[in-house]
Amino acid sequence: MTEDLTLCSVSYHSRFHLAMNDELTRRPGDRFRWLVVQNGPVEDLPQFSVVPGASRPTSIPAGNPAIKAVSYHHAMGLNLALPHIRTRFAAFMDPDFFIVPPIAEVLDYIDRRGLAFFGAPYAIDPNKRRRQDFPCAFCMFVDTKKVDIARFNFLPDSSRTDIMADTGFHIYTRYADQPHDIALPAYGGPTPFRHSRRQLSDICPDRLTKASTDAYFLDDHLWGIHLHMKLHIHLPTVGEEAAHREAEADLAVVRKILHQARQT
């Protein structure tokens, strides 16, 4: 079934994360295509299908000050991926989102349950009003037999100040009535939202050095982890060599976490 998937990522200084992600995600026999939209500097990504990205916007619509130009830039890149998808399944995944189970199992889960959307929602933050029951743009699997991705628009909606209408908000809103499900975000406090009380430390004691990390569980098993290292922010402050060392250190921990999770 993996030949029926196009996996899409937007890259901005992301070659370390993409290379590690491909290594950890792709299993023997997998035949999915990994499409990368290069929004940042041109990097050597020989194992991916690479298409040109978008220029960073010089201005964005006024309204919600919490929505930044980087969100628009990322969304523009995701929109550029849409014309290149011709498979039944599409997945939109950040370079630093790592999935534990085999891709084939994820697609089978979606197919068996008749889902149009599956993936990871926002991490729960009681200080942010966000949509918590729908997959986000950083990890969203779509069955294109059930929805027309030609109508997708990942751009944020800065006019909304009552909720965090960030990248992908138009999709969450338009397709709210389509069958969808999520992997549960790890959270230890009181919340009305669906969540898991399991934590990454239950899986592996090794700690990440720079990246903040969100964990997602399905049936009490670790399903995915999302780094928030933002390498492009570190580059101007610590320099390219130091930033890359930090990325490699955190990615080595990711490898250990996924290895441990796959043994249980």
mmCIF file of C-alpha atoms in Angstrom:
data_model
loop_
_atom_site.group_PDB
_atom_site.id
_atom_site.type_symbol
_atom_site.label_atom_id
_atom_site.label_comp_id
_atom_site.label_asym_id
_atom_site.label_seq_id
_atom_site.Cartn_x
_atom_site.Cartn_y
_atom_site.Cartn_z
ATOM 1 C CA MET A 1 0.000 0.000 0.000
ATOM 2 C CA THR A 2 2.947 2.370 0.489
ATOM 3 C CA GLU A 3 3.155 2.968 -3.282
ATOM 4 C CA ASP A 4 -0.174 4.789 -2.884
ATOM 5 C CA LEU A 5 1.410 7.464 -0.650
ATOM 6 C CA THR A 6 3.107 10.764 -1.381
ATOM 7 C CA LEU A 7 4.754 12.146 1.746
ATOM 8 C CA CYS A 8 5.313 15.922 1.596
ATOM 9 C CA SER A 9 7.670 18.095 3.654
ATOM 10 C CA VAL A 10 8.749 21.714 3.442
ATOM 11 C CA SER A 11 12.453 22.234 4.069
ATOM 12 C CA TYR A 12 14.077 25.300 5.583
ATOM 13 C CA HIS A 13 17.615 24.392 6.710
ATOM 14 C CA SER A 14 16.229 20.867 7.265
ATOM 15 C CA ARG A 15 18.608 18.451 5.530
ATOM 16 C CA PHE A 16 19.847 16.854 8.795
ATOM 17 C CA HIS A 17 16.307 16.198 9.989
ATOM 18 C CA LEU A 18 15.115 14.982 6.599
ATOM 19 C CA ALA A 19 18.007 12.566 6.156
ATOM 20 C CA MET A 20 17.486 11.090 9.625
ATOM 21 C CA ASN A 21 13.727 10.968 9.137
ATOM 22 C CA ASP A 22 14.027 9.095 5.868
ATOM 23 C CA GLU A 23 16.426 6.630 7.468
ATOM 24 C CA LEU A 24 14.142 6.003 10.449
ATOM 25 C CA THR A 25 10.824 6.048 8.591
ATOM 26 C CA ARG A 26 11.448 4.071 5.410
ATOM 27 C CA ARG A 27 11.271 0.302 5.928
ATOM 28 C CA PRO A 28 12.391 -2.475 3.552
ATOM 29 C CA GLY A 29 9.784 -2.775 0.826
ATOM 30 C CA ASP A 30 8.399 0.751 1.264
ATOM 31 C CA ARG A 31 7.740 2.433 -2.070
ATOM 32 C CA PHE A 32 6.284 5.790 -1.109
ATOM 33 C CA ARG A 33 7.563 8.983 -2.690
ATOM 34 C CA TRP A 34 8.925 11.684 -0.372
ATOM 35 C CA LEU A 35 8.429 15.118 -1.915
ATOM 36 C CA VAL A 36 10.394 18.042 -0.468
ATOM 37 C CA VAL A 37 9.571 21.673 -1.194
ATOM 38 C CA GLN A 38 12.759 23.693 -0.642
ATOM 39 C CA ASN A 39 11.719 26.954 0.991
ATOM 40 C CA GLY A 40 15.152 27.666 2.355
ATOM 41 C CA PRO A 41 18.646 27.484 0.919
ATOM 42 C CA VAL A 42 19.169 24.849 -1.754
ATOM 43 C CA GLU A 43 20.530 21.743 -0.027
ATOM 44 C CA ASP A 44 21.678 18.408 -1.383
ATOM 45 C CA LEU A 45 18.776 15.983 -0.836
ATOM 46 C CA PRO A 46 19.501 13.125 -3.259
ATOM 47 C CA GLN A 47 17.050 10.616 -1.770
ATOM 48 C CA PHE A 48 14.045 12.947 -2.112
ATOM 49 C CA SER A 49 11.934 14.347 -4.948
ATOM 50 C CA VAL A 50 12.742 18.046 -4.662
ATOM 51 C CA VAL A 51 10.708 20.949 -6.068
ATOM 52 C CA PRO A 52 11.399 24.703 -5.770
ATOM 53 C CA GLY A 53 9.803 26.443 -2.826
ATOM 54 C CA ALA A 54 8.327 29.844 -2.072
ATOM 55 C CA SER A 55 10.100 33.102 -1.317
ATOM 56 C CA ARG A 56 9.586 34.332 2.208
ATOM 57 C CA PRO A 57 6.759 36.914 2.252
ATOM 58 C CA THR A 58 7.831 40.486 2.904
ATOM 59 C CA SER A 59 4.470 41.291 4.500
ATOM 60 C CA ILE A 60 1.513 39.344 5.885
ATOM 61 C CA PRO A 61 -2.125 40.234 6.551
ATOM 62 C CA ALA A 62 -2.769 42.221 9.706
ATOM 63 C CA GLY A 63 -4.920 40.826 12.490
ATOM 64 C CA ASN A 64 -3.687 38.112 14.828
ATOM 65 C CA PRO A 65 -0.163 39.129 15.974
ATOM 66 C CA ALA A 66 0.587 35.566 17.092
ATOM 67 C CA ILE A 67 0.677 34.399 13.469
ATOM 68 C CA LYS A 68 4.108 35.133 12.019
ATOM 69 C CA ALA A 69 5.544 35.374 8.524
ATOM 70 C CA VAL A 70 7.250 32.002 9.004
ATOM 71 C CA SER A 71 3.807 30.358 9.191
ATOM 72 C CA TYR A 72 2.769 31.928 5.896
ATOM 73 C CA HIS A 73 6.062 30.905 4.314
ATOM 74 C CA HIS A 74 5.636 27.299 5.446
ATOM 75 C CA ALA A 75 2.008 27.237 4.277
ATOM 76 C CA MET A 76 2.995 28.585 0.863
ATOM 77 C CA GLY A 77 5.443 25.699 0.551
ATOM 78 C CA LEU A 78 2.771 23.146 1.461
ATOM 79 C CA ASN A 79 0.446 24.649 -1.148
ATOM 80 C CA LEU A 80 3.180 24.239 -3.755
ATOM 81 C CA ALA A 81 3.289 20.495 -3.005
ATOM 82 C CA LEU A 82 -0.381 19.935 -3.837
ATOM 83 C CA PRO A 83 -0.125 19.790 -7.672
ATOM 84 C CA HIS A 84 2.526 17.060 -7.380
ATOM 85 C CA ILE A 85 0.302 14.605 -5.476
ATOM 86 C CA ARG A 86 -1.333 11.931 -7.618
ATOM 87 C CA THR A 87 -1.561 9.058 -5.138
ATOM 88 C CA ARG A 88 -4.541 7.928 -3.081
ATOM 89 C CA PHE A 89 -2.866 8.899 0.194
ATOM 90 C CA ALA A 90 -1.008 12.106 0.978
ATOM 91 C CA ALA A 91 0.890 12.948 4.147
ATOM 92 C CA PHE A 92 2.047 16.415 5.143
ATOM 93 C CA MET A 93 4.823 16.103 7.695
ATOM 94 C CA ASP A 94 7.396 18.445 9.180
ATOM 95 C CA PRO A 95 11.002 17.304 8.674
ATOM 96 C CA ASP A 96 11.332 16.989 12.466
ATOM 97 C CA PHE A 97 8.208 14.898 13.044
ATOM 98 C CA PHE A 98 9.132 11.236 13.465
ATOM 99 C CA ILE A 99 6.627 8.371 13.267
ATOM 100 C CA VAL A 100 7.179 5.162 15.242
ATOM 101 C CA PRO A 101 5.030 2.512 13.466
ATOM 102 C CA PRO A 102 5.660 1.474 9.869
ATOM 103 C CA ILE A 103 4.037 3.725 7.284
ATOM 104 C CA ALA A 104 2.184 0.697 5.898
ATOM 105 C CA GLU A 105 0.500 0.192 9.289
ATOM 106 C CA VAL A 106 -0.570 3.838 9.409
ATOM 107 C CA LEU A 107 -2.164 3.610 5.961
ATOM 108 C CA ASP A 108 -3.881 0.339 6.882
ATOM 109 C CA TYR A 109 -5.269 1.965 10.053
ATOM 110 C CA ILE A 110 -6.696 4.844 8.008
ATOM 111 C CA ASP A 111 -8.180 2.505 5.412
ATOM 112 C CA ARG A 112 -9.734 0.066 7.921
ATOM 113 C CA ARG A 113 -11.374 2.858 9.893
ATOM 114 C CA GLY A 114 -12.607 4.737 6.839
ATOM 115 C CA LEU A 115 -10.825 7.947 7.844
ATOM 116 C CA ALA A 116 -10.365 10.973 5.628
ATOM 117 C CA PHE A 117 -7.796 12.507 8.012
ATOM 118 C CA PHE A 118 -5.443 11.065 10.605
ATOM 119 C CA GLY A 119 -2.367 12.391 12.369
ATOM 120 C CA ALA A 120 -1.218 14.520 15.281
ATOM 121 C CA PRO A 121 -3.046 17.534 16.723
ATOM 122 C CA TYR A 122 -1.444 20.477 18.461
ATOM 123 C CA ALA A 123 0.217 19.721 21.777
ATOM 124 C CA ILE A 124 -2.071 20.762 24.613
ATOM 125 C CA ASP A 125 -1.276 24.216 25.984
ATOM 126 C CA PRO A 126 -3.872 25.704 28.366
ATOM 127 C CA ASN A 127 -2.616 29.192 27.495
ATOM 128 C CA LYS A 128 -3.406 28.811 23.790
ATOM 129 C CA ARG A 129 -6.850 28.402 22.291
ATOM 130 C CA ARG A 130 -6.366 25.963 19.439
ATOM 131 C CA ARG A 131 -8.190 23.206 17.610
ATOM 132 C CA GLN A 132 -7.285 20.019 19.514
ATOM 133 C CA ASP A 133 -9.316 17.293 17.804
ATOM 134 C CA PHE A 134 -8.027 17.407 14.226
ATOM 135 C CA PRO A 135 -4.620 16.545 12.693
ATOM 136 C CA CYS A 136 -2.356 19.563 12.207
ATOM 137 C CA ALA A 137 -0.286 20.483 9.196
ATOM 138 C CA PHE A 138 2.882 19.189 10.869
ATOM 139 C CA CYS A 139 1.569 15.592 10.647
ATOM 140 C CA MET A 140 -1.565 15.068 8.590
ATOM 141 C CA PHE A 141 -2.423 11.946 6.581
ATOM 142 C CA VAL A 142 -5.201 12.330 4.004
ATOM 143 C CA ASP A 143 -7.198 9.825 1.953
ATOM 144 C CA THR A 144 -7.729 11.663 -1.328
ATOM 145 C CA LYS A 145 -10.552 9.282 -2.257
ATOM 146 C CA LYS A 146 -12.600 10.999 0.442
ATOM 147 C CA VAL A 147 -11.508 14.650 0.060
ATOM 148 C CA ASP A 148 -10.259 16.722 -2.868
ATOM 149 C CA ILE A 149 -6.828 18.052 -1.964
ATOM 150 C CA ALA A 150 -6.941 20.360 -4.986
ATOM 151 C CA ARG A 151 -9.185 22.507 -2.797
ATOM 152 C CA PHE A 152 -6.737 22.581 0.120
ATOM 153 C CA ASN A 153 -5.304 25.889 1.284
ATOM 154 C CA PHE A 154 -2.764 25.765 4.099
ATOM 155 C CA LEU A 155 -2.510 29.553 4.559
ATOM 156 C CA PRO A 156 -3.292 30.861 8.069
ATOM 157 C CA ASP A 157 -6.234 33.138 8.757
ATOM 158 C CA SER A 158 -4.902 36.238 10.509
ATOM 159 C CA SER A 159 -8.382 37.739 10.633
ATOM 160 C CA ARG A 160 -9.282 35.298 13.412
ATOM 161 C CA THR A 161 -8.211 36.590 16.807
ATOM 162 C CA ASP A 162 -10.533 34.323 18.824
ATOM 163 C CA ILE A 163 -8.520 31.187 18.077
ATOM 164 C CA MET A 164 -5.051 30.253 16.826
ATOM 165 C CA ALA A 165 -5.867 30.055 13.099
ATOM 166 C CA ASP A 166 -2.352 29.056 12.046
ATOM 167 C CA THR A 167 -1.092 26.937 9.127
ATOM 168 C CA GLY A 168 -3.807 24.567 7.940
ATOM 169 C CA PHE A 169 -6.696 26.244 9.768
ATOM 170 C CA HIS A 170 -8.835 26.487 6.613
ATOM 171 C CA ILE A 171 -8.531 22.720 6.165
ATOM 172 C CA TYR A 172 -9.500 21.927 9.770
ATOM 173 C CA THR A 173 -12.541 24.180 9.359
ATOM 174 C CA ARG A 174 -13.721 23.080 5.906
ATOM 175 C CA TYR A 175 -13.437 19.361 6.596
ATOM 176 C CA ALA A 176 -14.488 19.233 10.254
ATOM 177 C CA ASP A 177 -17.396 16.934 9.396
ATOM 178 C CA GLN A 178 -15.228 14.397 7.547
ATOM 179 C CA PRO A 179 -14.213 11.223 9.435
ATOM 180 C CA HIS A 180 -10.985 11.958 11.274
ATOM 181 C CA ASP A 181 -8.955 10.790 14.246
ATOM 182 C CA ILE A 182 -5.773 11.703 16.076
ATOM 183 C CA ALA A 183 -2.870 10.225 17.950
ATOM 184 C CA LEU A 184 -3.185 11.507 21.513
ATOM 185 C CA PRO A 185 -0.800 14.219 22.761
ATOM 186 C CA ALA A 186 1.036 13.507 25.999
ATOM 187 C CA TYR A 187 -0.166 15.761 28.802
ATOM 188 C CA GLY A 188 0.081 15.482 32.567
ATOM 189 C CA GLY A 189 -2.359 18.115 33.786
ATOM 190 C CA PRO A 190 -6.134 18.545 33.878
ATOM 191 C CA THR A 191 -7.674 19.160 30.463
ATOM 192 C CA PRO A 192 -10.992 18.499 28.703
ATOM 193 C CA PHE A 193 -9.150 17.364 25.571
ATOM 194 C CA ARG A 194 -8.335 13.795 24.607
ATOM 195 C CA HIS A 195 -4.784 13.039 25.674
ATOM 196 C CA SER A 196 -2.361 10.423 26.974
ATOM 197 C CA ARG A 197 -0.738 10.549 30.390
ATOM 198 C CA ARG A 198 2.231 8.568 29.119
ATOM 199 C CA GLN A 199 5.461 10.504 28.596
ATOM 200 C CA LEU A 200 8.633 10.125 26.530
ATOM 201 C CA SER A 201 10.511 9.333 29.741
ATOM 202 C CA ASP A 202 8.403 6.157 30.006
ATOM 203 C CA ILE A 203 10.030 4.996 26.775
ATOM 204 C CA CYS A 204 13.607 6.232 26.975
ATOM 205 C CA PRO A 205 15.477 8.111 29.738
ATOM 206 C CA ASP A 206 17.782 9.983 27.318
ATOM 207 C CA ARG A 207 17.023 13.686 27.142
ATOM 208 C CA LEU A 208 17.185 16.060 24.217
ATOM 209 C CA THR A 209 19.682 18.906 24.583
ATOM 210 C CA LYS A 210 18.161 21.815 22.638
ATOM 211 C CA ALA A 211 14.900 20.725 21.101
ATOM 212 C CA SER A 212 11.579 20.916 22.881
ATOM 213 C CA THR A 213 9.593 17.820 22.052
ATOM 214 C CA ASP A 214 5.944 16.806 21.876
ATOM 215 C CA ALA A 215 5.004 13.137 22.134
ATOM 216 C CA TYR A 216 1.917 11.390 20.746
ATOM 217 C CA PHE A 217 0.500 8.000 21.713
ATOM 218 C CA LEU A 218 -1.967 5.580 20.127
ATOM 219 C CA ASP A 219 -3.374 2.724 22.219
ATOM 220 C CA ASP A 220 -0.764 3.602 24.881
ATOM 221 C CA HIS A 221 2.097 3.047 22.420
ATOM 222 C CA LEU A 222 4.349 5.885 21.319
ATOM 223 C CA TRP A 223 3.150 6.902 17.853
ATOM 224 C CA GLY A 224 5.204 9.984 17.025
ATOM 225 C CA ILE A 225 7.495 12.708 18.344
ATOM 226 C CA HIS A 226 7.786 16.277 17.155
ATOM 227 C CA LEU A 227 10.959 18.268 17.708
ATOM 228 C CA HIS A 228 10.832 22.042 17.897
ATOM 229 C CA MET A 229 14.525 22.728 17.513
ATOM 230 C CA LYS A 230 14.113 25.436 14.862
ATOM 231 C CA LEU A 231 17.652 25.079 13.541
ATOM 232 C CA HIS A 232 17.344 28.216 11.392
ATOM 233 C CA ILE A 233 16.938 30.290 14.586
ATOM 234 C CA HIS A 234 20.105 28.850 16.131
ATOM 235 C CA LEU A 235 22.242 29.383 13.042
ATOM 236 C CA PRO A 236 22.659 33.184 13.404
ATOM 237 C CA THR A 237 23.342 32.979 17.153
ATOM 238 C CA VAL A 238 25.692 30.013 17.565
ATOM 239 C CA GLY A 239 26.980 29.561 14.012
ATOM 240 C CA GLU A 240 26.435 26.811 11.483
ATOM 241 C CA GLU A 241 28.906 24.283 12.909
ATOM 242 C CA ALA A 242 27.588 24.500 16.478
ATOM 243 C CA ALA A 243 23.960 24.427 15.320
ATOM 244 C CA HIS A 244 24.608 21.308 13.286
ATOM 245 C CA ARG A 245 26.332 19.616 16.260
ATOM 246 C CA GLU A 246 23.281 20.369 18.393
ATOM 247 C CA ALA A 247 20.984 18.954 15.720
ATOM 248 C CA GLU A 248 23.044 15.788 15.414
ATOM 249 C CA ALA A 249 23.052 15.302 19.209
ATOM 250 C CA ASP A 250 19.269 15.592 19.408
ATOM 251 C CA LEU A 251 18.746 13.358 16.380
ATOM 252 C CA ALA A 252 20.902 10.684 18.033
ATOM 253 C CA VAL A 253 18.465 10.770 20.968
ATOM 254 C CA VAL A 254 15.538 10.520 18.560
ATOM 255 C CA ARG A 255 17.103 7.375 17.122
ATOM 256 C CA LYS A 256 17.302 5.856 20.636
ATOM 257 C CA ILE A 257 13.714 6.793 21.464
ATOM 258 C CA LEU A 258 12.333 5.248 18.282
ATOM 259 C CA HIS A 259 14.468 2.137 18.741
ATOM 260 C CA GLN A 260 13.165 1.671 22.286
ATOM 261 C CA ALA A 261 9.563 2.343 21.267
ATOM 262 C CA ARG A 262 9.744 -0.209 18.459
ATOM 263 C CA GLN A 263 10.933 -2.921 20.871
ATOM 264 C CA THR A 264 7.810 -2.644 23.031
#
